[in-house]
Each structure stands twice: as C-alpha cells, then as structure tokens.
Coordinates of C-alpha atoms in Angstrom, one line a residue:
Chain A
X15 CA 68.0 126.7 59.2
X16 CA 71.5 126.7 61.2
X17 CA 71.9 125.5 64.4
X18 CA 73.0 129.2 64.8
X19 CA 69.7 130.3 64.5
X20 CA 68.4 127.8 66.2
X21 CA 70.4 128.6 69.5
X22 CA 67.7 130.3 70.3
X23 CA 65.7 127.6 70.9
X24 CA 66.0 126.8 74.6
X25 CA 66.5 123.2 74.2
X26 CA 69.0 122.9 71.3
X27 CA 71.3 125.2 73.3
X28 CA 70.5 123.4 76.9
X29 CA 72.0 120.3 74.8
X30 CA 75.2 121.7 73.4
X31 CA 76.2 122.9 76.7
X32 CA 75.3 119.8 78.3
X33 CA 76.8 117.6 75.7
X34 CA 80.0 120.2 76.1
X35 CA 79.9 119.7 80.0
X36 CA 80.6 116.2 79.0
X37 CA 83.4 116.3 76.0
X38 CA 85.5 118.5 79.2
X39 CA 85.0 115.9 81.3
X40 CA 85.1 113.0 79.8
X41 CA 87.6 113.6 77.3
X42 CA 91.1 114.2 79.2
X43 CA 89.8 111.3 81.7
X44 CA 89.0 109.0 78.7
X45 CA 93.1 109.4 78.1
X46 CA 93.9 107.7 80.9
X47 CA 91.1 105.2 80.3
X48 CA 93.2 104.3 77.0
X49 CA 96.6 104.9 78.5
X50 CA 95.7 102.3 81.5
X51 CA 93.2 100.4 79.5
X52 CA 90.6 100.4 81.4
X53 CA 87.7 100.8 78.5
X54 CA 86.4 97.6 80.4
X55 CA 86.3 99.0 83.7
X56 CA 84.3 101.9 82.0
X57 CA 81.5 99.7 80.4
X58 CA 81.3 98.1 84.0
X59 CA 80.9 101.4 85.5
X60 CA 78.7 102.7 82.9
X61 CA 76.0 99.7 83.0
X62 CA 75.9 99.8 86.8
X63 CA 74.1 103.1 85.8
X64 CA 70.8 101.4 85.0
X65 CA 70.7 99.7 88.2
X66 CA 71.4 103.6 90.0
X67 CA 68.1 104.5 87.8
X68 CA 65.9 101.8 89.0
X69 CA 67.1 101.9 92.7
X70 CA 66.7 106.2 92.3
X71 CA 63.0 105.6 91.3
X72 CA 62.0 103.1 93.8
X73 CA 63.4 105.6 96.6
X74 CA 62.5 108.3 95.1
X75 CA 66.0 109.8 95.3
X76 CA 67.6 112.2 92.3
X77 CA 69.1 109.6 89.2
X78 CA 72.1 111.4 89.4
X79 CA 72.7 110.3 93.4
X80 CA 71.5 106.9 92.5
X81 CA 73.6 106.5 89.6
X82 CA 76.7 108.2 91.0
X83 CA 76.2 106.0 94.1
X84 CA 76.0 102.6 91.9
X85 CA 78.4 103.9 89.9
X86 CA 80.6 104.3 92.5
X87 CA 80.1 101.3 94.2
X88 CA 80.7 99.6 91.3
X89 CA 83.7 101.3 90.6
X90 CA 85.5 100.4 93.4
X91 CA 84.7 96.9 93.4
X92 CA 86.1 96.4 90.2
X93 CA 89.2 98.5 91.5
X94 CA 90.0 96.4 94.7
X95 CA 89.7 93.1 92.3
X96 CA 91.9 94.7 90.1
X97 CA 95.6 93.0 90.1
X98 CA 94.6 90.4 92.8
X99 CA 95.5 88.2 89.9
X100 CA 92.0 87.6 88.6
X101 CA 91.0 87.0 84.9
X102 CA 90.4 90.6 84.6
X103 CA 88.5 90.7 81.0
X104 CA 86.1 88.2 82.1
X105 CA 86.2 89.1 85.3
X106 CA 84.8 93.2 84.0
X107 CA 83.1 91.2 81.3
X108 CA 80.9 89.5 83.6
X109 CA 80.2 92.9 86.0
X110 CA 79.9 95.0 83.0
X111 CA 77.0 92.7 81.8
X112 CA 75.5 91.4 85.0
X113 CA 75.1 94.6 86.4
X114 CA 73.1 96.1 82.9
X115 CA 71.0 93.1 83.3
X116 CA 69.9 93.3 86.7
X117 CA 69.5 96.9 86.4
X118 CA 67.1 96.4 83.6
X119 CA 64.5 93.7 85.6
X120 CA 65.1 96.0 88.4
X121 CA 63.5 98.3 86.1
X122 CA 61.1 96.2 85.0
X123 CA 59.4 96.0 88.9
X124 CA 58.7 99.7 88.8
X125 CA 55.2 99.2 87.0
X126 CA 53.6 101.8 88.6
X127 CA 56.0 104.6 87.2
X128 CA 56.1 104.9 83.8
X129 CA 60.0 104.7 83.1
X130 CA 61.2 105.1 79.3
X131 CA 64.4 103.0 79.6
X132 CA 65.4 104.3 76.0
X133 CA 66.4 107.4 77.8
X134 CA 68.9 105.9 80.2
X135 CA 70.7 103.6 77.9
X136 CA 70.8 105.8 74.8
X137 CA 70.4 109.4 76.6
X138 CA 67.8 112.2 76.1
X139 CA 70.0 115.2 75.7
X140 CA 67.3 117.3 74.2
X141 CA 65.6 116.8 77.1
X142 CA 68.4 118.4 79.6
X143 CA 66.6 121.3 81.9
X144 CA 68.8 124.3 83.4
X145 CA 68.4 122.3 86.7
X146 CA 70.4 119.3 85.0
X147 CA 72.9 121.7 83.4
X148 CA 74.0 122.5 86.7
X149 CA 74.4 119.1 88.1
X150 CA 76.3 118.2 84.7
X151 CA 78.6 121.2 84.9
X152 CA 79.2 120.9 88.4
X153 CA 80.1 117.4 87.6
X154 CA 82.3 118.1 84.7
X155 CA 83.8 120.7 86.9
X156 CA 84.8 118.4 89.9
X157 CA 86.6 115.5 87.4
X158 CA 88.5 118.5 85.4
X159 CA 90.0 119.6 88.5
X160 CA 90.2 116.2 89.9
X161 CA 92.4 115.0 86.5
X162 CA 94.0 118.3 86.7
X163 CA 94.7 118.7 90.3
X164 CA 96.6 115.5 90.1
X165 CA 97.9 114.8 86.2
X166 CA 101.6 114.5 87.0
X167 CA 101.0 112.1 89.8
X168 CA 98.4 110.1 87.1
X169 CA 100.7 110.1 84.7
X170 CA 103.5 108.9 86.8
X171 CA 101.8 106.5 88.1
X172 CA 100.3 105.2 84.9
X173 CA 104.3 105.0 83.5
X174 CA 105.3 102.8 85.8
X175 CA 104.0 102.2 89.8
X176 CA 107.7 101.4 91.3
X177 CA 108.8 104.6 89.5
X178 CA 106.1 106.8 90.6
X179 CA 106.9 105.2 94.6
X180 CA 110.1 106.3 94.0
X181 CA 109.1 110.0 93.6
X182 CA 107.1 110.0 96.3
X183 CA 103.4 109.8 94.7
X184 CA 100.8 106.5 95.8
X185 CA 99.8 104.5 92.7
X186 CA 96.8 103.1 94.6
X187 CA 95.6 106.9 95.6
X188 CA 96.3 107.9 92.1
X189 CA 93.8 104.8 90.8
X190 CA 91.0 106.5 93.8
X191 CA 91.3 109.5 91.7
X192 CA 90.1 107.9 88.8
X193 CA 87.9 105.4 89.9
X194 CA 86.1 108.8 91.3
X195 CA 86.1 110.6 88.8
X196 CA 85.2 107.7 86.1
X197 CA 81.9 107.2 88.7
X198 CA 81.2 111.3 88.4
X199 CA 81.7 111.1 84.7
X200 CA 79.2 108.6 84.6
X201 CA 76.2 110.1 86.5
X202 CA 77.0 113.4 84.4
X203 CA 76.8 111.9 81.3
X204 CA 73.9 108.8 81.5
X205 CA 71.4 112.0 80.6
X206 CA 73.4 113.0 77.7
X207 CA 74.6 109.7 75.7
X208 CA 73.1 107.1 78.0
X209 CA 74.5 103.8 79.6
X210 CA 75.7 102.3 77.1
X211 CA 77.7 105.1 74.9
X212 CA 79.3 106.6 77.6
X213 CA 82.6 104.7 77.4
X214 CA 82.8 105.9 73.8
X215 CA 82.3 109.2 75.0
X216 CA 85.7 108.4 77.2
X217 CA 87.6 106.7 74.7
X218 CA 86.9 107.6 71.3
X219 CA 88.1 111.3 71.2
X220 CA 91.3 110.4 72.8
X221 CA 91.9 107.7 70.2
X222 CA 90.7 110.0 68.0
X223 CA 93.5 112.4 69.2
X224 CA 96.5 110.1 69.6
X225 CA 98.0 110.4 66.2
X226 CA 98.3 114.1 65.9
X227 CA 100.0 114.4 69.4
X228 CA 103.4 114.5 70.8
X229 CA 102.8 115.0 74.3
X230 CA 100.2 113.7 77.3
X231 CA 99.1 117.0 77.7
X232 CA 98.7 118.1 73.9
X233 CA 96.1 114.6 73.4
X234 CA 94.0 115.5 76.3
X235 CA 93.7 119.2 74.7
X236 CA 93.1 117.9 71.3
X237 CA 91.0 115.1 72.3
X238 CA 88.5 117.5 74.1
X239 CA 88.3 119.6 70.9
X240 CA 87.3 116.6 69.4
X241 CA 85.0 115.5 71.5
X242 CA 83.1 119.0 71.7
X243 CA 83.3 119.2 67.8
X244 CA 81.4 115.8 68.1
X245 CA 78.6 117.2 70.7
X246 CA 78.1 120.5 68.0
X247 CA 78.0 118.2 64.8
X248 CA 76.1 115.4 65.9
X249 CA 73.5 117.4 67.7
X250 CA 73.2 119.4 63.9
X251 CA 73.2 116.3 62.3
X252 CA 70.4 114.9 64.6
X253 CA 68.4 118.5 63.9
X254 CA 68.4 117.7 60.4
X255 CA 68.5 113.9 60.0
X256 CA 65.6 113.3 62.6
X257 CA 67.9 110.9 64.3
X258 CA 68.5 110.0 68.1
X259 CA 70.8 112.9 69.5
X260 CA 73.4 110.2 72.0
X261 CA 73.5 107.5 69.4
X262 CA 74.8 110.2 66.2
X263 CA 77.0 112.2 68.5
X264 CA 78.9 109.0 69.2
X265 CA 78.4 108.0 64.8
X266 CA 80.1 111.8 64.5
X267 CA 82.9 110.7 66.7
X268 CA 83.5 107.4 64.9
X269 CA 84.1 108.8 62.0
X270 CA 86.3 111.1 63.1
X271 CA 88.3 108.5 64.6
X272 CA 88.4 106.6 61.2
X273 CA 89.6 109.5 59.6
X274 CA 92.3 110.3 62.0
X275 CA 93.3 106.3 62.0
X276 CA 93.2 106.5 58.2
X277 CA 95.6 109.3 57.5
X278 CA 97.9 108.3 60.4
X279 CA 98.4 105.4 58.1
X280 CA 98.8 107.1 55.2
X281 CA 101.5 109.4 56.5
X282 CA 103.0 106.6 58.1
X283 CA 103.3 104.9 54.6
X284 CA 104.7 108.1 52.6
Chain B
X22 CA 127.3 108.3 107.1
X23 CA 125.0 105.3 106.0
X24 CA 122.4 105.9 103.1
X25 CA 120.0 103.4 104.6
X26 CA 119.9 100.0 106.4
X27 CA 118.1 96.7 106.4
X28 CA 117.2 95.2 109.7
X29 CA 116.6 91.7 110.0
X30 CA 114.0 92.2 107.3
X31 CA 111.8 89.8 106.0
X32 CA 108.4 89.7 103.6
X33 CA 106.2 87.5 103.3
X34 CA 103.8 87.6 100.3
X35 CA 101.1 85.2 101.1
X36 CA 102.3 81.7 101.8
X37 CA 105.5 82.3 100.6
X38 CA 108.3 83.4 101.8
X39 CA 110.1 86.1 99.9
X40 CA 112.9 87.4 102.2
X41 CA 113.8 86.3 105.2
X42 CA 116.0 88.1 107.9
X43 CA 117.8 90.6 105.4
X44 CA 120.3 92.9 107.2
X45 CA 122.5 95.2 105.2
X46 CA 123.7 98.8 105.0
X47 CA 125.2 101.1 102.3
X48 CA 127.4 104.3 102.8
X49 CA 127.5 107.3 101.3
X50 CA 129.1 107.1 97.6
X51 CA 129.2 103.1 97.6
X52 CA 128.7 100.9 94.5
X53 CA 126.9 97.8 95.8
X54 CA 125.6 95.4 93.2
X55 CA 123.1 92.8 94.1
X56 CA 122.9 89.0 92.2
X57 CA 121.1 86.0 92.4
X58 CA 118.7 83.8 90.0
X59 CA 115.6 84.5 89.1
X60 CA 112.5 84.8 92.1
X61 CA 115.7 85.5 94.5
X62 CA 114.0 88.8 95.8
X63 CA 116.1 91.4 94.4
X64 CA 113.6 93.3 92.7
X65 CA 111.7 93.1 95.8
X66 CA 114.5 94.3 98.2
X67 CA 114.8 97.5 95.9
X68 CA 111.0 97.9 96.3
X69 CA 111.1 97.9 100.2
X70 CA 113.7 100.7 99.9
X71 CA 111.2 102.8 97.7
X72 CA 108.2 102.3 99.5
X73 CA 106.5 100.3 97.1
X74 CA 106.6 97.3 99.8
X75 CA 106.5 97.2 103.4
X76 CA 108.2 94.7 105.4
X77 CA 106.5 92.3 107.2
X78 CA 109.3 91.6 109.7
X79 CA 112.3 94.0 110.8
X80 CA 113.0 97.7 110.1
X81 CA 114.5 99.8 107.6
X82 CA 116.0 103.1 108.0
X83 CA 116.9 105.5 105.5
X84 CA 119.4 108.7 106.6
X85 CA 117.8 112.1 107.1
X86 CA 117.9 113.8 103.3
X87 CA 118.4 110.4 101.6
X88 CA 117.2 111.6 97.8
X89 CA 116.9 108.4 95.6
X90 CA 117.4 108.4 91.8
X91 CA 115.3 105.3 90.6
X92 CA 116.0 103.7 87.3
X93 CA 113.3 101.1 86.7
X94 CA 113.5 97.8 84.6
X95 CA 112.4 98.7 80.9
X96 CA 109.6 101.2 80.9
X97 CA 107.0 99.7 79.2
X98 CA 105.0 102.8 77.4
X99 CA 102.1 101.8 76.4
X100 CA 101.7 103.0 72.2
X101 CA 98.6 105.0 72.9
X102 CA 100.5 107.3 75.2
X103 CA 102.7 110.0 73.3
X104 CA 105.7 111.2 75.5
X105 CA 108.9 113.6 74.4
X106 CA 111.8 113.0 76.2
X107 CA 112.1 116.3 77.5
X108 CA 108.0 115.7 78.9
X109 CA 109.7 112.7 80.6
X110 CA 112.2 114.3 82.5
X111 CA 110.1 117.3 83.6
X112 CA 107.0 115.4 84.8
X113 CA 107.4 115.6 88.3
X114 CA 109.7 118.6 89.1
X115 CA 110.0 122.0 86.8
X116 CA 113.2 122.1 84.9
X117 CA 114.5 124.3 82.6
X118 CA 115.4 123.4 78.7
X119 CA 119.3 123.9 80.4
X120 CA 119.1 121.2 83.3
X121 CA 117.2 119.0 80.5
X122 CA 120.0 119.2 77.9
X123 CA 122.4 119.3 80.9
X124 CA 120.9 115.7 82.3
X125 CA 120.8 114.4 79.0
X126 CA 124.5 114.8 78.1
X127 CA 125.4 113.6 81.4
X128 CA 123.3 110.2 80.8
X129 CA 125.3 110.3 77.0
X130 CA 122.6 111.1 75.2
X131 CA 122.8 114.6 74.3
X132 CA 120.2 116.4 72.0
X133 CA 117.9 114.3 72.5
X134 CA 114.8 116.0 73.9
X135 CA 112.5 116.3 71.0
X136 CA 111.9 112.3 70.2
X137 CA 109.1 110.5 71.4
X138 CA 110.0 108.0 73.9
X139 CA 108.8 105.2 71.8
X140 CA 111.4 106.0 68.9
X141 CA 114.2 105.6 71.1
X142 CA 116.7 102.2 71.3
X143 CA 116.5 100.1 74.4
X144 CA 120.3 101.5 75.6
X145 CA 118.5 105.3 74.6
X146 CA 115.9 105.1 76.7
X147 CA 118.0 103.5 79.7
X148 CA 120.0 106.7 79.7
X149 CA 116.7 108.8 79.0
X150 CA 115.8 107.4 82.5
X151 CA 119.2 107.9 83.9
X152 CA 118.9 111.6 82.6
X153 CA 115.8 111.7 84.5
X154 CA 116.8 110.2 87.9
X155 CA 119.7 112.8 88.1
X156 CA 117.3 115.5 88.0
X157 CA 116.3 114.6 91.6
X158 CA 119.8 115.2 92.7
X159 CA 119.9 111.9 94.0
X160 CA 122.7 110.6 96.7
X161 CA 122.1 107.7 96.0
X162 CA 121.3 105.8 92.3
X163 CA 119.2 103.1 92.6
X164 CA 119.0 100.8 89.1
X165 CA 116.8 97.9 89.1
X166 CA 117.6 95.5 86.1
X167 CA 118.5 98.8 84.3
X168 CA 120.5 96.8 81.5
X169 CA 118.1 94.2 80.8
X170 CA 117.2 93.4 77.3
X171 CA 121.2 95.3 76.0
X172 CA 123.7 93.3 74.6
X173 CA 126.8 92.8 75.7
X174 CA 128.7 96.2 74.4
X175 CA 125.7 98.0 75.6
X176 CA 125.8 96.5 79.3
X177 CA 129.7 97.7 79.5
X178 CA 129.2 100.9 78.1
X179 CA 126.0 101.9 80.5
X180 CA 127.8 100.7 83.4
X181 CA 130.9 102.8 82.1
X182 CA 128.6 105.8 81.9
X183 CA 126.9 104.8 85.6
X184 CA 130.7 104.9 86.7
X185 CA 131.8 108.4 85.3
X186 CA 128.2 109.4 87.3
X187 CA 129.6 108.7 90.4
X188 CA 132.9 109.8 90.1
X189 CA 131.1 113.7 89.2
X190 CA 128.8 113.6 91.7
X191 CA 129.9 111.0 94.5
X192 CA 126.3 109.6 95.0
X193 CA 125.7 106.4 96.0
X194 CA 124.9 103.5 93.6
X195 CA 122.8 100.5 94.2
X196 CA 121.9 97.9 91.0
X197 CA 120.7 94.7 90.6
X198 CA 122.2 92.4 87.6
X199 CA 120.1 89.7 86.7
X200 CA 123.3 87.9 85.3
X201 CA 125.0 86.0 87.8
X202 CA 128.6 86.6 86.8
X203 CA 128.7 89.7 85.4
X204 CA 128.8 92.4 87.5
X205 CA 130.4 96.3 87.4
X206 CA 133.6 96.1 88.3
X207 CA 133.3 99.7 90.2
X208 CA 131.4 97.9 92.6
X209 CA 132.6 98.0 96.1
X210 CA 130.6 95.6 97.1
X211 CA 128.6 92.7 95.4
X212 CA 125.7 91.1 97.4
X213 CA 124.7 87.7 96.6
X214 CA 120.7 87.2 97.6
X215 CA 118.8 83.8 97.3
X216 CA 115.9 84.7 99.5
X217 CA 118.5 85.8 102.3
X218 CA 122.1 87.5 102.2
X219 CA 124.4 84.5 100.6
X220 CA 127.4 86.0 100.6
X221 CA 129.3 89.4 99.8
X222 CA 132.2 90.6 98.9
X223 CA 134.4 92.6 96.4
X224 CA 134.5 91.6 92.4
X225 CA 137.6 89.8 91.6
X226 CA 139.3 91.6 88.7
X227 CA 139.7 88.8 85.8
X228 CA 141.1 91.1 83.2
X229 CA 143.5 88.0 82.7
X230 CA 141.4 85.6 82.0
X231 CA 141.2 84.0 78.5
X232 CA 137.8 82.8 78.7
X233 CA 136.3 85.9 79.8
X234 CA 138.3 88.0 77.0
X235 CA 137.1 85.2 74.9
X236 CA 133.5 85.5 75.9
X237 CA 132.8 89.5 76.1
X238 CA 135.9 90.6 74.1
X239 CA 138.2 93.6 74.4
X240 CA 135.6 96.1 73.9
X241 CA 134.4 96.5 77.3
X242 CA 137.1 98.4 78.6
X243 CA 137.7 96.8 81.8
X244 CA 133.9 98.0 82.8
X245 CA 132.9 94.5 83.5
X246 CA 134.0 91.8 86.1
X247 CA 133.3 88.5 87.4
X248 CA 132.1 87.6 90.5
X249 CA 133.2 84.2 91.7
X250 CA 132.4 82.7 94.7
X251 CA 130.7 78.8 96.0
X252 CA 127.6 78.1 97.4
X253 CA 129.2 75.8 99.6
X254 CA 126.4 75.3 101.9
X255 CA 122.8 74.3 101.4
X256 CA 119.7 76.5 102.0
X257 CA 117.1 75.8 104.7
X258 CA 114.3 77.2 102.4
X259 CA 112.9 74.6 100.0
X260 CA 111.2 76.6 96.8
X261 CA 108.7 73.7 95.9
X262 CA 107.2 74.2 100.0
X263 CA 106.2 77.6 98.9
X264 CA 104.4 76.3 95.7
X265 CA 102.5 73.5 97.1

C-alpha cells in the first residue's frame, strides 16, 4: 500500500500537512539561521520548549502558548546577550542545555498528569488533530510572511550592519524579526519533530540546498522543496519501517544533505 | 551648501572615551580623506554619520536630501550564503539589467553580473560595492577602509576610478585610509583624527620625490600623495587610562 492510498486515512494526511506547515516555515527561516549562524541560538530556543510544556500543564494553559511564551522569552534573552561581548558558544551552550534540563524535572513534578515526554522531545506527528493543523498553519503562515515581509531588510542586515544603517533599515529590528519568528517556528513544530529536532528541521534543508543555488532567494525555494520532500518520504518511510515519524523525517533529511554535500564535491573536483 | 556637520561631538563607549569634541563640515562635491592609527575613531565617526552610532555629546546635521553611497570595509560573505552580483546591487531598490550593467562599468567592472560574489578578487568586489552605492544616487560617497587588504597598484587604481566618479557626477566623497601617509591626492581636504580633529589640511603633491617614486613606483599615475605634517604637540588623552 502507497501513501497515496493511504491519504485517506485521516491521520497520515493530518501529518503530511502538518509536517508541510513546518518545511514552509522552517525552511526559508532556517537560511538565515545558517547565514547568521545561529544553529545555537535555535537549540536554546528549541529546549526552552520543554520547560513551555511543563509550565502549560501545571496552568493548564494550551502547549502551544506555553511553549511559544518560553520560547520567546528565551529567545530574546539570548538576543539581548548577543554581541555584549560574551563567550557566545558557551554562553548558548549553557541556556540551550540548562533550560532542557530544568524543563524536564519541571516535568517530572506533574505526577498527577500522566505526561509522555517522548512526545515533546521527539514529536507525535501522527498524533496532529485538525485543531493543531490550524494553530501549525497559522503559525507557519505568520513566520512566511514575517521572513517575507522583511527579506531584503534581513538580508541586508545579515551582509553587513553598518551597510544595512546606511540604507536606512535597523539591524537590531531586523534580529526582533527573527528572534520572533524562530520562537513561532518553535511552538509550531515541538508537535511535529519535537524539542530536540527542530533545529535540524531549520538548518538541514537549507544546507541541504546551498550547493545547487546561486542566489538567497533560489536556496530558500529549494531548501523548502527539500524540506517538504523530507516530511512526504520520511512519514512513508515510517509507514513502512514502523519507525518514530520526527526522528526518520530528520534521517530522510540527512541523507539528503550527504548526498548534496557529496556531489558538490565531486563536481567541484571534475 | 554643506552635506553635513559635526558639532562638538563626542562618544563615549563605556569607560572610554572614543571621540571627544569633533566639529567638522563637508560641502557639496568635496574630497575629504580622514587618517590616523589604529583605535583613532575613524571608523566610528563614519558610523555616527550613518546612524549606526549616536553621539553621546554634540549634534550632527545632515542637509535636507543628503543621499549617502556607503562603501563598507571588506564585506565579509559568509560561504553558506550564495549571492550574484547583480542580486547584490538590486537588494534594496529595483533596478533594471541596464542601471546594473550601467553601475558596473562605471565602478570598472563591466559584465560582471552573473558571478557569485564569493568568486570575485578583493579590488572586484570593492568596485562591486562601489557599483552598488551609485545606484542610490548618492551626493555624497562615503568609503570606509574601502582599499583595505589591495596592494599598492590596486589602491591607486581604485582611487583613480573614485576620482573619474566624482568628476561625472560631482558628488561628495568622504574615505578613511588606514595608511597614514598615503592618501588620494584629489582630496581637498585631509583630516588628521587621534580621538579629536589633529590637524587638516590639503595633500602636498610629492610627485618629485625620489623616495616615494622609489617606494610605490611610476604606476600610480599621480593618484596617490603624501600627507606630511608634525604632531608637534602632545595629547591630553592618555590611552592606557581608558584600559585600566
């Protein structure tokens, strides 16, 4: 059986669009996060996630507030420290991992709900309800047209700061842009690949499209091709292989990359 | 008419002291050249006239229409970021393939649109950023280190080409050199900063002068100068202080 045939199956197809809702989101963002380098600020971002689930479930407020308001939270800290002449690796090193492990005895306290942690940290896409596909799609909406409201002033910015001053466009506002729409990115995608994939989710795909691209504009496309490619053929593979859906999306998009690093070098060497 | 002007401008970047009590003023189609050593605050006093700084002491006013051509110090592209020339130049304003190839041969590097940014030569990608600060239909060029990191030749023959600019379009040109004695010698003006205004005046013409011959050779076509002059006074500002 085909996942063709299977799209009839509610479930399968309420995970393809979900994990789709994410490739459009997180893949034209994820080309900044390589651009600026920023895959650390992403894993700090992402692992404040667990934290928004615990604190959502003690207050009994929706994970996707929670997470989006850790997220967020988090997100700007690590922005304000930024260039205030910190160690920044150890520095994101240190939030990345702290935050993951307080979120996870936070967890721990809720005894009297059952919580299955597994679902935050790797995801439970096949597990998405038409009520989630709206918050993810809305989300995926608001950080397409965030990135594409602003992606000459981004990319100005991320060239150089004094240039993009010069033309008359803030570096500092441009880095608010995506520290927002890194948080949203998270909160969509902590149901689909979990805490700790997402920033392979941002940064994979685009990697995976720099080679074949000449411009900004044609590695976002190509990397969200990628990435959605990814979502279709790791949620078949998981169909047939009986593996965890977040975890072999992410193995799908691996090997991609290693392809497309592999015959980059190979033209390069002809 | 006057570009801009520095007030009595100073900035202050923590404890230390960066500039202190800058005043100075450029006209319309002016060359002025800034020197000074290292951590004398040129950089910075181009970065208060963009906006990336504000002062924290004095005012500066810029003219009604002033349009600025920046030229940064070496753009450092990160690898993972493809860019075509002709992407570069029409990232912030739409421009036709024309006013592209137009900007390009005015910058002296015709026909070169299609190559990624990170094939090109350091004195290529200069010009690629000249190209691109022309588009703004600037009145006034501003260059910060733009010829770090070129040789000799490749210094004469940029400002040569930041010469025949001004003389097409009469704009305004203000550069910093980070070499103490050379300088363009189309500059009106030269100003010498070491935290403050040191001295300025216009670049003695040493075509005469054996050493300098000897030094930079014939091949620079008269498009560089010395600027001489003595620090014949000591400064109030002791560096170390703003270490400690």
């Amino acid at each position: 059986m085909t996942l063709v045939n299977t799209m009839l199956d509610d479930f399968i197809l309420r995970a393809v669009l979900a994990g789709l809702g994410l490739a459009l989101a997180a893949a034209p963002l994820g080309c900044f996060v390589v651009w600026r380098r920023m895959a650390y600020f992403g894993d700090a971002t992402a692992h404040a996630a667990i934290l928004g689930v615990a604190l959502s479930l003690t207050f009994s407020v929706s994970i996707f507030a929670g997470v989006l308001a850790v997220a967020l939270a988090m997100a700007f800290t690590v922005s304000s420290l930024s260039g205030r002449g910190f160690a920044m690796d150890t520095m994101l090193g240190v939030l990345a991992h702290s935050a993951l492990a307080f979120g996870l005895v936070a967890a721990s306290f809720l005894s009297g709900i059952r919580i299955d942690l597994m679902a935050y940290l790797f995801g439970d896409i096949l597990a998405v309800m038409p009520a989630d596909l709206a918050v993810i799609w809305g989300g995926a909406a608001l950080v397409l047209g965030l990135v594409g409201w602003r992606w000459s002033g981004l990319l100005t910015a991320t060239l150089n700061p004094d240039l993009a001053r010069a033309e008359g466009v803030d570096p500092r506002r441009e880095q608010l842009v995506l520290t927002l729409a890194l948080a949203i990115t998270v909160a969509v995608a902590i149901k689909v690949v979990g805490a700790l994939l997402i920033t392979a989710m941002l940064i994979i795909p685009a990697a995976t499209a720099r080679p074949f691209s000449r411009t900004p504009e044609a590695m976002a496309g190509l990397a969200v091709v990628i990435a959605g490619g990814s979502v279709i053929g790791g949620i078949e593979a998981s169909y047939h292989l009986d593996t965890p859906t977040g975890p072999t999306i992410v193995c799908v998009v691996a090997i991609l990359f290693m392809l497309s690093v592999t015959s980059a070098g190979l033209k390069g060497r002809r | 008419m006057t570009l801009f002007e520095f007030t009595g401008v100073s900035l202050r970047l923590g404890e230390s002291r960066i500039l202190s009590n800058v005043s100075m003023q450029m006209a319309a189609g002016e060359i002025v050249t800034i020197v000074g050593p290292n951590g004398s605050g040129k950089s910075t006093l181009l970065r208060l006239l963009i906006g990336s700084l504000a002062p924290s002491d004095g005012r500066i006013t810029t003219a009604p229409g002033l349009r600025i051509g920046y030229v940064p110090q070496r753009l450092a592209l990160d690898p993972t970021l493809p860019m075509t020339v002709a992407r570069l130049l029409g990232l912030r304003r739409k421009v036709s393939a024309g006013q592209i190839e137009q900007a390009l041969a005015e910058a002296g590097v015709a026909g070169l649109s299609r190559r990624q940014i990170s094939a090109l030569s350091g004195g290529q990608l200069q010009r690629v950023m000249l190209a691109r600060a022309l588009l703004a239909e600037p009145n006034l060029l501003v260059l910060d280190e733009a010829t770090q990191g070129l040789d000799q030749p490749g210094v004469a023959a940029f400002y040569r080409q930041i010469e025949e600019v001004r003389q097409s379009r009469g704009c305004g040109v203000l550069m910093v050199s980070h070499d103490l004695h050379v300088v363009m010698s189309a500059s009106d003006r030269v100003i010498c900063l070491n935290g403050h205004v040191c001295c300025q005046g216009a670049p003695q013409h040493v075509a005469s002068a054996p050493e300098y011959r000897a030094l930079f050779g014939e091949g620079t076509g008269g498009a560089l100068a010395l600027y001489t002059h003595h620090h014949d006074h000591r400064h109030d500002r002791v560096p170390q202080e703003a270490a400690e």
